[in-house]
Short mmCIF file of C-alpha atoms and ligand atoms in Angstrom, two decimals:
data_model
loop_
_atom_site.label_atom_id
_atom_site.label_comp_id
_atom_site.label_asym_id
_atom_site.label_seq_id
_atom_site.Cartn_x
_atom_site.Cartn_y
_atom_site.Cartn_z
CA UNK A 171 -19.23 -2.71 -1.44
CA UNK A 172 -16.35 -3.79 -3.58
CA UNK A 173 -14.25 -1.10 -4.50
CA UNK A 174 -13.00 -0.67 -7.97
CA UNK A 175 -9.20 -0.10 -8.24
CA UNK A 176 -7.29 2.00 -10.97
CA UNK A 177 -4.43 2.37 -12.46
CA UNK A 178 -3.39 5.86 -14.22
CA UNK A 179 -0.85 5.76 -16.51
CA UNK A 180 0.42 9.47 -18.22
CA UNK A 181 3.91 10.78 -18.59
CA UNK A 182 2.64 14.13 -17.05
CA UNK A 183 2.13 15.35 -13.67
CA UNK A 184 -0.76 17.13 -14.26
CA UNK A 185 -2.41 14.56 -16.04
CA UNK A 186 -2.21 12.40 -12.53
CA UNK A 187 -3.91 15.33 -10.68
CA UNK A 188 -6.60 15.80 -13.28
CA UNK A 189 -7.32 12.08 -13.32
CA UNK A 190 -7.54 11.75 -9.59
CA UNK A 191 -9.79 14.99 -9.23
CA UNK A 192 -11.88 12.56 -11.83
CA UNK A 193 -12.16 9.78 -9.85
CA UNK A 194 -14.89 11.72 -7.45
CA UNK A 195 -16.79 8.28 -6.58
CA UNK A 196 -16.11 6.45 -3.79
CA UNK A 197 -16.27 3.05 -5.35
CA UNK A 198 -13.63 4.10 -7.27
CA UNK A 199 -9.59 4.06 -5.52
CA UNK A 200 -6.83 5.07 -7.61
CA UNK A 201 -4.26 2.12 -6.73
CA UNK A 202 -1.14 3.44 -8.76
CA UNK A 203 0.09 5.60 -11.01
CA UNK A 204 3.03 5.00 -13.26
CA UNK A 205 3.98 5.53 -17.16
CA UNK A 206 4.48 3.92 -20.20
CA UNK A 207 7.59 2.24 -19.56
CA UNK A 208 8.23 -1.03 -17.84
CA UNK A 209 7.68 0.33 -14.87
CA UNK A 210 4.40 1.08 -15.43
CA UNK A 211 3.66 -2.81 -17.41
CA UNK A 212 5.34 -4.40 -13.71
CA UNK A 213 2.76 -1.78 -11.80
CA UNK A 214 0.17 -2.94 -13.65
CA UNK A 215 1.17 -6.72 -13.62
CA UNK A 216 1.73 -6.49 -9.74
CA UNK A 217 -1.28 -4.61 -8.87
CA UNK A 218 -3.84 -6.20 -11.48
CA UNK A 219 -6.28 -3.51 -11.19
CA UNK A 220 -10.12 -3.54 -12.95
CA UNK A 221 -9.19 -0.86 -14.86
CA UNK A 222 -6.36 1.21 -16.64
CA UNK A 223 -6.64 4.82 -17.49
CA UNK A 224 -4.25 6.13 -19.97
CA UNK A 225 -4.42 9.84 -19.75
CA UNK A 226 -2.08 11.31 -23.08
CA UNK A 227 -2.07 14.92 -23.85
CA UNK A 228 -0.86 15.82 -27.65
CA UNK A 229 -0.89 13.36 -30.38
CA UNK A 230 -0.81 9.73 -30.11
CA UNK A 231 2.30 8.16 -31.42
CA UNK A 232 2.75 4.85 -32.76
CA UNK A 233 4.86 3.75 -30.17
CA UNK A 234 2.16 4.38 -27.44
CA UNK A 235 -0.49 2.40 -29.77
CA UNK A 236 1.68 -0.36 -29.28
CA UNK A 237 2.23 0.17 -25.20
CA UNK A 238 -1.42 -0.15 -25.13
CA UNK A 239 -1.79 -3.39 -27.54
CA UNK A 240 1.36 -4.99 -25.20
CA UNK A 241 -0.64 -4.25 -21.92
CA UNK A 242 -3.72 -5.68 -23.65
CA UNK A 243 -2.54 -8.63 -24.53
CA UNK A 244 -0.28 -9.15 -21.49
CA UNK A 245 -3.20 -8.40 -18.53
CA UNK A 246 -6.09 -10.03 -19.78
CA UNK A 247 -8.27 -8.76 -16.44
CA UNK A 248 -7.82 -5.38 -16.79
CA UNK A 249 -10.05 -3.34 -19.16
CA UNK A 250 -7.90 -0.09 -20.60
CA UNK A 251 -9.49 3.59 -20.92
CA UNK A 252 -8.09 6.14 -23.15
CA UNK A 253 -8.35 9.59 -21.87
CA UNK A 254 -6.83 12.28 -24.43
CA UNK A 255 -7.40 15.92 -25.83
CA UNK A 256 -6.73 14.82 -29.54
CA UNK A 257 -9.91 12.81 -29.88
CA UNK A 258 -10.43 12.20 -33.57
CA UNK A 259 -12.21 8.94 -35.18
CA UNK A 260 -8.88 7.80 -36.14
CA UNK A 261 -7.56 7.97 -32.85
CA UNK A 262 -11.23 6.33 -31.54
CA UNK A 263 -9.97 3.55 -34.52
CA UNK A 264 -6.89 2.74 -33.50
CA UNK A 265 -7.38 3.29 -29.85
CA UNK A 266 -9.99 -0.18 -30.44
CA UNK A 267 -7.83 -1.77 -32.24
CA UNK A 268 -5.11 -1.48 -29.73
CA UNK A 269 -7.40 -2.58 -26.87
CA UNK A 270 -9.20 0.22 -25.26
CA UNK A 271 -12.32 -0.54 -24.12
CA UNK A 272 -13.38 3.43 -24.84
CA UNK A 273 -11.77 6.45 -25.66
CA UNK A 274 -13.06 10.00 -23.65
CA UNK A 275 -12.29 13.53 -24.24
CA UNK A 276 -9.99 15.11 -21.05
CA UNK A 277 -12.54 17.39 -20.12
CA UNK A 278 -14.82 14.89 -19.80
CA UNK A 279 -17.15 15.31 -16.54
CA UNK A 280 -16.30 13.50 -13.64
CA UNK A 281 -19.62 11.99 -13.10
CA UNK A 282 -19.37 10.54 -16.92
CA UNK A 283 -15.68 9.68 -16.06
CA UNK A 284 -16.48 6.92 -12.91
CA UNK A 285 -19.27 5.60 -14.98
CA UNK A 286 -17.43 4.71 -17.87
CA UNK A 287 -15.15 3.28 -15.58
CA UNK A 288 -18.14 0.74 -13.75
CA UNK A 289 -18.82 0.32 -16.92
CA UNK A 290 -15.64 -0.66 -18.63
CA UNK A 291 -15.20 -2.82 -15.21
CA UNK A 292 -18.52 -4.55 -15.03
CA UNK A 293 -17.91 -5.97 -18.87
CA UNK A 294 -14.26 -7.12 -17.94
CA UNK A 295 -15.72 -8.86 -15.47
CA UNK A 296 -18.77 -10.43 -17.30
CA UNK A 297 -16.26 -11.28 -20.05
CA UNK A 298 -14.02 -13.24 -17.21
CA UNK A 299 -16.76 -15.18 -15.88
CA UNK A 300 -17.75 -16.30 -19.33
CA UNK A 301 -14.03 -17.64 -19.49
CA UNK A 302 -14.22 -18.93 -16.56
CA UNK A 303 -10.58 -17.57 -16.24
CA UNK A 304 -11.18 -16.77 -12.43
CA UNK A 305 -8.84 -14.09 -11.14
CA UNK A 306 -6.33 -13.97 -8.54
CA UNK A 307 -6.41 -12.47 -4.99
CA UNK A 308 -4.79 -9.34 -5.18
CA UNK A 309 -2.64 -8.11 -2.61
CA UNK A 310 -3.23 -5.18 0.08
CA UNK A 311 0.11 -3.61 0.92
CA UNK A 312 0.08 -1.96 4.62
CA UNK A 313 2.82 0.67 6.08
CA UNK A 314 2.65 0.92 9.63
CA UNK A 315 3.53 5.14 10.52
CA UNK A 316 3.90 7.81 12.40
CA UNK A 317 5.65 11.15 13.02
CA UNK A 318 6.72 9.96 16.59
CA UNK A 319 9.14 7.52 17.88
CA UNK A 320 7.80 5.02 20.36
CA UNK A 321 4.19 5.25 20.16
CA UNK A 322 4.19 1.07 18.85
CA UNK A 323 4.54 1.21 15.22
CA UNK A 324 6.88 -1.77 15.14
CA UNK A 325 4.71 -3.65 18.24
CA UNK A 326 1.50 -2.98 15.67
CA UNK A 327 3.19 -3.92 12.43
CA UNK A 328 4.82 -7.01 13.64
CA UNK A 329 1.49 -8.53 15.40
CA UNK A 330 -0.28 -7.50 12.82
CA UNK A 331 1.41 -9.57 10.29
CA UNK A 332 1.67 -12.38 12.20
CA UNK A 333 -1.89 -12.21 13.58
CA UNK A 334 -2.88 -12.35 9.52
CA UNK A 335 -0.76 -15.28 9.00
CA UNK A 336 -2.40 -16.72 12.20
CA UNK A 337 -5.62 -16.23 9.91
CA UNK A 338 -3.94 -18.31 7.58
CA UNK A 339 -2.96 -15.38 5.25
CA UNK A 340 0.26 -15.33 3.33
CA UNK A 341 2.02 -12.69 4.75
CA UNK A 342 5.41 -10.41 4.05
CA UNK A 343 6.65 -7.85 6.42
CA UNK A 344 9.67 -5.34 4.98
CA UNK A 345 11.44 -3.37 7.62
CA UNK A 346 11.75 0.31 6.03
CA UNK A 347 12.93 1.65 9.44
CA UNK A 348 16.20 1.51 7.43
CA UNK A 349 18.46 3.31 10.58
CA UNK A 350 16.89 1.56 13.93
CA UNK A 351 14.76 -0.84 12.39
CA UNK A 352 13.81 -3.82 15.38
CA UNK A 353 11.71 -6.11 13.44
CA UNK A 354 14.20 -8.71 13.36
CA UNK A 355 14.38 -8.37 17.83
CA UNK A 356 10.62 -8.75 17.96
CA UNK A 357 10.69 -11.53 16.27
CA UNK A 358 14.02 -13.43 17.28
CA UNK A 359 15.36 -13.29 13.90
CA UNK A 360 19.42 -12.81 12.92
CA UNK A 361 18.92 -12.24 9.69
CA UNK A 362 22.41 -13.15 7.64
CA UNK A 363 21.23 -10.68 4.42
CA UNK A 364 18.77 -7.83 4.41
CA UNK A 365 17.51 -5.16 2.25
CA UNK A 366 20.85 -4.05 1.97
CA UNK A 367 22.10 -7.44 -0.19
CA UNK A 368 18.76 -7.33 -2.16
CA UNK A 369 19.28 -3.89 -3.02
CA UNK A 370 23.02 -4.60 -3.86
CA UNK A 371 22.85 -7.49 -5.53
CA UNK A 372 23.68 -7.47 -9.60
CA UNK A 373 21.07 -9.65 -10.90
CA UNK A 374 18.80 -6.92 -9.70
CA UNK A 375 15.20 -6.98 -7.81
CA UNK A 376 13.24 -10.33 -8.75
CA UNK A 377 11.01 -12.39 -6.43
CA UNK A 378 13.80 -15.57 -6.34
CA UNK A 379 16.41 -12.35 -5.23
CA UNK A 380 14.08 -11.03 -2.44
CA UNK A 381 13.49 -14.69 -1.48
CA UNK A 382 16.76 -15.28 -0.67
CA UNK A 383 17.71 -12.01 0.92
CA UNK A 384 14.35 -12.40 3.18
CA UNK A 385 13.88 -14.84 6.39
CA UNK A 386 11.23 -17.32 7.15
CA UNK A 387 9.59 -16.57 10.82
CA UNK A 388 8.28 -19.37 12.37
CA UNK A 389 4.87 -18.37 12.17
CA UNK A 390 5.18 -18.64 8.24
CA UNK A 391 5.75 -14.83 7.63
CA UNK A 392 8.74 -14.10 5.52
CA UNK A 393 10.40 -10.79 6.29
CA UNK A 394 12.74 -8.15 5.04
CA UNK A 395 14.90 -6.94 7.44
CA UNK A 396 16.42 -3.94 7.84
CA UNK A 397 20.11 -3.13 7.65
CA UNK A 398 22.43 -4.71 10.39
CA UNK A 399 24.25 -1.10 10.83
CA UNK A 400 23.04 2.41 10.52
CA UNK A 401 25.19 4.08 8.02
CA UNK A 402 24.42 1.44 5.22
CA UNK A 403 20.65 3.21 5.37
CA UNK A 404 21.31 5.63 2.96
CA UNK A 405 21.54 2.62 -0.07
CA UNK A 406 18.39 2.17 -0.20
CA UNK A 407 16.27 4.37 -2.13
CA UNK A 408 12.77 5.73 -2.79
CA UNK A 409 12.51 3.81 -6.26
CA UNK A 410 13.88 0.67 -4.39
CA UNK A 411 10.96 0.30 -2.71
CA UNK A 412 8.64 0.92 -5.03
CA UNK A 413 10.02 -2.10 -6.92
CA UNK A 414 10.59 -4.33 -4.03
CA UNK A 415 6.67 -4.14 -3.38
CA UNK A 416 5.57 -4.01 -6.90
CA UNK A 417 7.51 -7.73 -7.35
CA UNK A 418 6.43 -9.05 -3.83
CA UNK A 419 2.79 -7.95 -4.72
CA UNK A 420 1.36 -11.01 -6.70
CA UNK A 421 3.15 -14.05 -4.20
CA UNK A 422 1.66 -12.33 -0.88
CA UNK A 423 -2.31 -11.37 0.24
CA UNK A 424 -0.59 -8.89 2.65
CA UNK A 425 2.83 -7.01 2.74
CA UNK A 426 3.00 -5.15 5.66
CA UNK A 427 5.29 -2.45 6.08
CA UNK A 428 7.15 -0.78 9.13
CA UNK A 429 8.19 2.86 8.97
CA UNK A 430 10.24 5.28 10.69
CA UNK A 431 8.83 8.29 12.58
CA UNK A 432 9.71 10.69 9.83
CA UNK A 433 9.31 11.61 6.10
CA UNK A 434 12.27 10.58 3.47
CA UNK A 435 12.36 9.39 0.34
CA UNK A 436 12.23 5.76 1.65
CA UNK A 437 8.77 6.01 3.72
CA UNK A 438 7.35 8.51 0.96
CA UNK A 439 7.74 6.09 -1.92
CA UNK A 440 6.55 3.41 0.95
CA UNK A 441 3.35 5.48 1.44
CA UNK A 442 2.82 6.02 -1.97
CA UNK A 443 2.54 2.40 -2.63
CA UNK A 444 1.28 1.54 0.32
CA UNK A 445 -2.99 0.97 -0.01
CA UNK A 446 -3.52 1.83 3.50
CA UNK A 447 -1.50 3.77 6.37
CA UNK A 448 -2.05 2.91 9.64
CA UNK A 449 -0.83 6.03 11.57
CA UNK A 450 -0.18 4.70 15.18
CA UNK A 451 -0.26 7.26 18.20
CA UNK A 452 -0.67 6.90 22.10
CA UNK A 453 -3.47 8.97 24.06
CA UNK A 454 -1.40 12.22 24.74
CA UNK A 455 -1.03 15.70 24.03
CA UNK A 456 2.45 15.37 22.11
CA UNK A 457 0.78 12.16 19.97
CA UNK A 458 -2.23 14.58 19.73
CA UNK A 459 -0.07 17.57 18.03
CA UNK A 460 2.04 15.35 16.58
CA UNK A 461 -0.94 13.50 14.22
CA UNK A 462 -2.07 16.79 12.87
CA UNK A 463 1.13 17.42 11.43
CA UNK A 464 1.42 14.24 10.20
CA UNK A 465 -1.74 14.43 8.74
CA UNK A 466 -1.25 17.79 7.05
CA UNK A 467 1.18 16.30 5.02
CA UNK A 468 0.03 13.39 3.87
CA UNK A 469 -3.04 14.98 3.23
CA UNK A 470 -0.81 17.57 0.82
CA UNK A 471 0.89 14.00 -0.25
CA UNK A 472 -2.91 13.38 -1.37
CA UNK A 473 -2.67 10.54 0.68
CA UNK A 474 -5.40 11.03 3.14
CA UNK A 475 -7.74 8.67 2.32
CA UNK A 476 -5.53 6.00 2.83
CA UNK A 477 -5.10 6.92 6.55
CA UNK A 478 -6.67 4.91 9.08
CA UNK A 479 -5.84 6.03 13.18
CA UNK A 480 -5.07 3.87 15.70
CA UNK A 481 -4.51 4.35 19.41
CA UNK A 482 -2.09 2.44 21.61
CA UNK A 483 -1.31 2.36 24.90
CA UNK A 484 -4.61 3.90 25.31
CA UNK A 485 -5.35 5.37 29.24
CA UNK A 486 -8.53 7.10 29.64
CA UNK A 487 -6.45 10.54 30.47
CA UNK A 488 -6.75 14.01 29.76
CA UNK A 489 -6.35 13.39 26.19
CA UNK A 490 -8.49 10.23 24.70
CA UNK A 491 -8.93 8.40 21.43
CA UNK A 492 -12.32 10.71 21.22
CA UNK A 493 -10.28 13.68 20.71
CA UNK A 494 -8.56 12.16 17.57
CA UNK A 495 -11.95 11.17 15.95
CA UNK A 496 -12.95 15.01 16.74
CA UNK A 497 -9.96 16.43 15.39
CA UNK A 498 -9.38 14.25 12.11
CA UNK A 499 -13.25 14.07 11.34
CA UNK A 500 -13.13 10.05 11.54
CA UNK A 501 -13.79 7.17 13.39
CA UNK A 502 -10.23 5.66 15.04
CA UNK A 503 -10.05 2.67 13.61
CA UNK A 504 -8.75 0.64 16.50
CA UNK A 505 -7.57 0.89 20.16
CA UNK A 506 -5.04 -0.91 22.01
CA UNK A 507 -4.38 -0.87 25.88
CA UNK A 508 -1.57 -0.04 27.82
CA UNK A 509 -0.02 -3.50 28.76
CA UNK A 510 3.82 -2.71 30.18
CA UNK A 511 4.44 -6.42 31.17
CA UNK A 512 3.09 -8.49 28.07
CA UNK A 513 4.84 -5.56 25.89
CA UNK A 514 7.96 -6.20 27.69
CA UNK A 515 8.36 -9.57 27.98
CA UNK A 516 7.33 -10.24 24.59
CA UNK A 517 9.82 -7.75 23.06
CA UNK A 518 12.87 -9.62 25.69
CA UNK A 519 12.15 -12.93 24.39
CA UNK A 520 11.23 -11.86 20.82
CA UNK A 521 7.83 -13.43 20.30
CA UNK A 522 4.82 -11.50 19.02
CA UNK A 523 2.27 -10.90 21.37
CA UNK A 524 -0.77 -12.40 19.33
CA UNK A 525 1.22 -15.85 19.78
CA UNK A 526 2.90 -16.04 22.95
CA UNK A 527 0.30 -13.90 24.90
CA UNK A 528 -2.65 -14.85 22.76
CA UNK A 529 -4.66 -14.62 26.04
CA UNK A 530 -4.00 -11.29 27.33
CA UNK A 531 -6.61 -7.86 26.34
CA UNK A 532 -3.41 -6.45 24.61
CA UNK A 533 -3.31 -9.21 21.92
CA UNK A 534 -7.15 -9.34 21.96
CA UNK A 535 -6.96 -5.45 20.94
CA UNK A 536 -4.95 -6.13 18.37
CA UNK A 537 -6.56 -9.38 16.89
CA UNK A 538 -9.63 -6.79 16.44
CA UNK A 539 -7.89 -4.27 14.29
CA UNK A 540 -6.16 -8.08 12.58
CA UNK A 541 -10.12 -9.01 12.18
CA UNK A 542 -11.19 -5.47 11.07
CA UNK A 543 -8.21 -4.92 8.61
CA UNK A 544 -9.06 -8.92 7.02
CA UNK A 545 -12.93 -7.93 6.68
CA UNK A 546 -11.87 -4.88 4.64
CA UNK A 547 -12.85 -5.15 1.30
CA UNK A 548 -11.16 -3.62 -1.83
N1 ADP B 890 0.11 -1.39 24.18
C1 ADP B 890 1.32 -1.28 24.75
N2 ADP B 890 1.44 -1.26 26.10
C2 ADP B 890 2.64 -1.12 26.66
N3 ADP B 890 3.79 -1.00 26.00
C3 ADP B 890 3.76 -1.01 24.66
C4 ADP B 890 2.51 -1.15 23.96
N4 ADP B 890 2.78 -1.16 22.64
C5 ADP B 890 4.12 -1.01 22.51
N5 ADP B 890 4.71 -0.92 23.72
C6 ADP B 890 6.13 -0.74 23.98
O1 ADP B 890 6.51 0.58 23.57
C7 ADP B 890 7.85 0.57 23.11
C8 ADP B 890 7.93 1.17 21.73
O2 ADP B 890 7.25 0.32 20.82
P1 ADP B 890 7.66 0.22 19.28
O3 ADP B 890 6.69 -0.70 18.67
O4 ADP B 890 9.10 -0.07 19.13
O5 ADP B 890 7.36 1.72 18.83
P2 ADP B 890 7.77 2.49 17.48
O6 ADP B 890 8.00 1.46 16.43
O7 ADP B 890 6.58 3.34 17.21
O8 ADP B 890 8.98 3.29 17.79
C9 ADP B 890 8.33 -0.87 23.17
O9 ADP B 890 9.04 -1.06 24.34
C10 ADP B 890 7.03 -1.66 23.19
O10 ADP B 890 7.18 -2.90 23.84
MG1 MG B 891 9.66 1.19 15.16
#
């Protein structure tokens, strides 16, 4: 089933938390939330969901009439709800006549809520066809994570990127391990600029900036390194990110993202904007403990849903990938064999397994979860 993605727009907290306890239906996936700013137009622009909900508490200025009538007229495939606690017929009046397709109390019942949003999404759609206007793909963007070093994050992230573009995806890969990022070793690359320059650089984040600043693998993927040295780490920040993948979002089908074993303000904003997080453990006790925690958090992150488990360097041990599915409640998405050699030499010579050991079960493992994560719908 095709999911339905939203966007929530409100310049209050609790307005995000009331709209997402909304959202009960699993058809429906919240994609983003922003505000009503230009942050929250580029969000919207970048993400292109089927719907926007504009949650407002307190009277409606003028100002946010004209937000609304901007967005309407600037994302033609995206039907706009109006959520608000000062429903009066003017505000139903002008509401219309700024574009939204139909205005709802707050307290209105979750059930009512995600059909008025099928709703307000089937007609968009209906009213596309009839134009003919077609819409574009939209982008999935994938982080790569884990609360433990060395448990193939990078190995998994890396192959999986170029494994898509193998599939004849267009593919980005940004290296968020900002202090021992080794994207550019896996795959050969010396990159001249990296996230570092873009983040740096005056004219400020635009695709033609992150072009230039990014490198061209041979296997078509164009990545984002991280910085050359350690200490320059600390430049880049949460809201970097969260820009750097809002522009990339409409030029790629998949950004795929590498993060490192812990939680900052980089790999939070990352997961955030991320649509799916592949947490990536090995079958052992420490991986074991170390995935609840994990877990814990970005379940109080309210991120949990977007968290897919995958094993690596699986040996049938004491510990196995059953013992994940038992304790998280859900089916590991993917396993991946322990393969010392083909890991080895393909990290000495710098070429991704899924090309130059194409052969081996290792990079058959990991065209499966490649295969698995493609079939996904949204
Ligand atoms: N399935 C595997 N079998 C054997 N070695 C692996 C496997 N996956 C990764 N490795 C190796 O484990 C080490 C750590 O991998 P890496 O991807 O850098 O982990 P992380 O990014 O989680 O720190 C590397 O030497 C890598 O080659
Ligand atoms: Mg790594």
């Amino acid at each position: 089933m095709d999911k339905l993605n939203l966007v929530v727009l409100t310049d209050d907290m609790d307005l995000r938390i009331h709209v997402k306890n909304m959202a009960t239906d699993e058809d429906i996936v919240i994609a983003g939330y922003s505000d009503f700013g230009s942050a929250g137009m580029l969000k919207i622009e970048s993400l292109a969901p089927d719907v926007v909900v504009c949650a407002i508490k307190g009277e409606i200025g003028e100002q946010r009439f004209a937000f609304i009538r901007n967005l309407f007229l600037t994302v033609k495939t995206t039907a706009i709800l109006l959520l608000t606690d000062s429903l009066s017929v003017d505000t139903v009046n002008m509401a219309a006549q700024a574009g939204v397709r139909q205005s709802m109390p707050l307290d209105t019942q979750p059930s009512e809520f995600c059909e008025a949003v099928r709703r307000a999404s089937a007609t968009e759609k209906q009213r596309q066809l009839d134009n003919a206007s077609g819409k574009r793909t939209r982008s999935r963007t994938i982080g790569f994570f884990g609360g433990k070093g060395g448990t193939g994050k990078t190995t998994m992230a890396v192959n999986t990127a170029v494994g898509l573009a193998k599939k004849g995806k267009r593919v980005a890969l940004i290296d968020l391990d900002l202090q021992f990022g080794d994207v550019n070793m896996m795959l050969e690359l010396e990159p001249k600029d990296t996230i570092i320059e873009l983040v740096q650089e005056r004219g400020g984040i635009n695709i033609e900036s992150i072009r230039s600043f990014s490198m061209i693998h041979s296997s078509g993927i164009t990545v984002l390194c991280a910085p050359k040295s350690a200490e320059f780490a600390e430049l880049v920040e949460g809201r970097h990110v969260e820009t750097i993948i809002d522009v990339m979002r409409p030029y790629f089908e998949y950004i795929i993202v590498d993060l490192p074993p812990s939680f900052n303000d980089v790999s939070i904003a990352a997961v955030e904007n991320c649509d799916e997080i592949y947490l990536v453990y090995n079958s052992d006790i420490l991986s074991l403990k170390n995935a609840k925690v994990c877990m814990t958090i970005l379940d109080q992150l309210q991120h949990k849903e977007k968290v897919r488990i995958i094993i690596n360097k699986n040996i049938n041990g004491l510990i196995r990938y059953k013992d994940f599915e038992r304790m998280f409640g859900m089916p590991v998405f993917g396993v991946v064999g322990t393969d010392d050699k083909t890991a080895n030499v393909s990290l000495n010579k710098g070429r991704p397994i899924v090309i130059s050991a194409s052969r081996t079960a290792m990079a058959r493992d990991i065209m499966a979860i490649v295969n698995k994560i493609d079939k996904q719908a949204r």
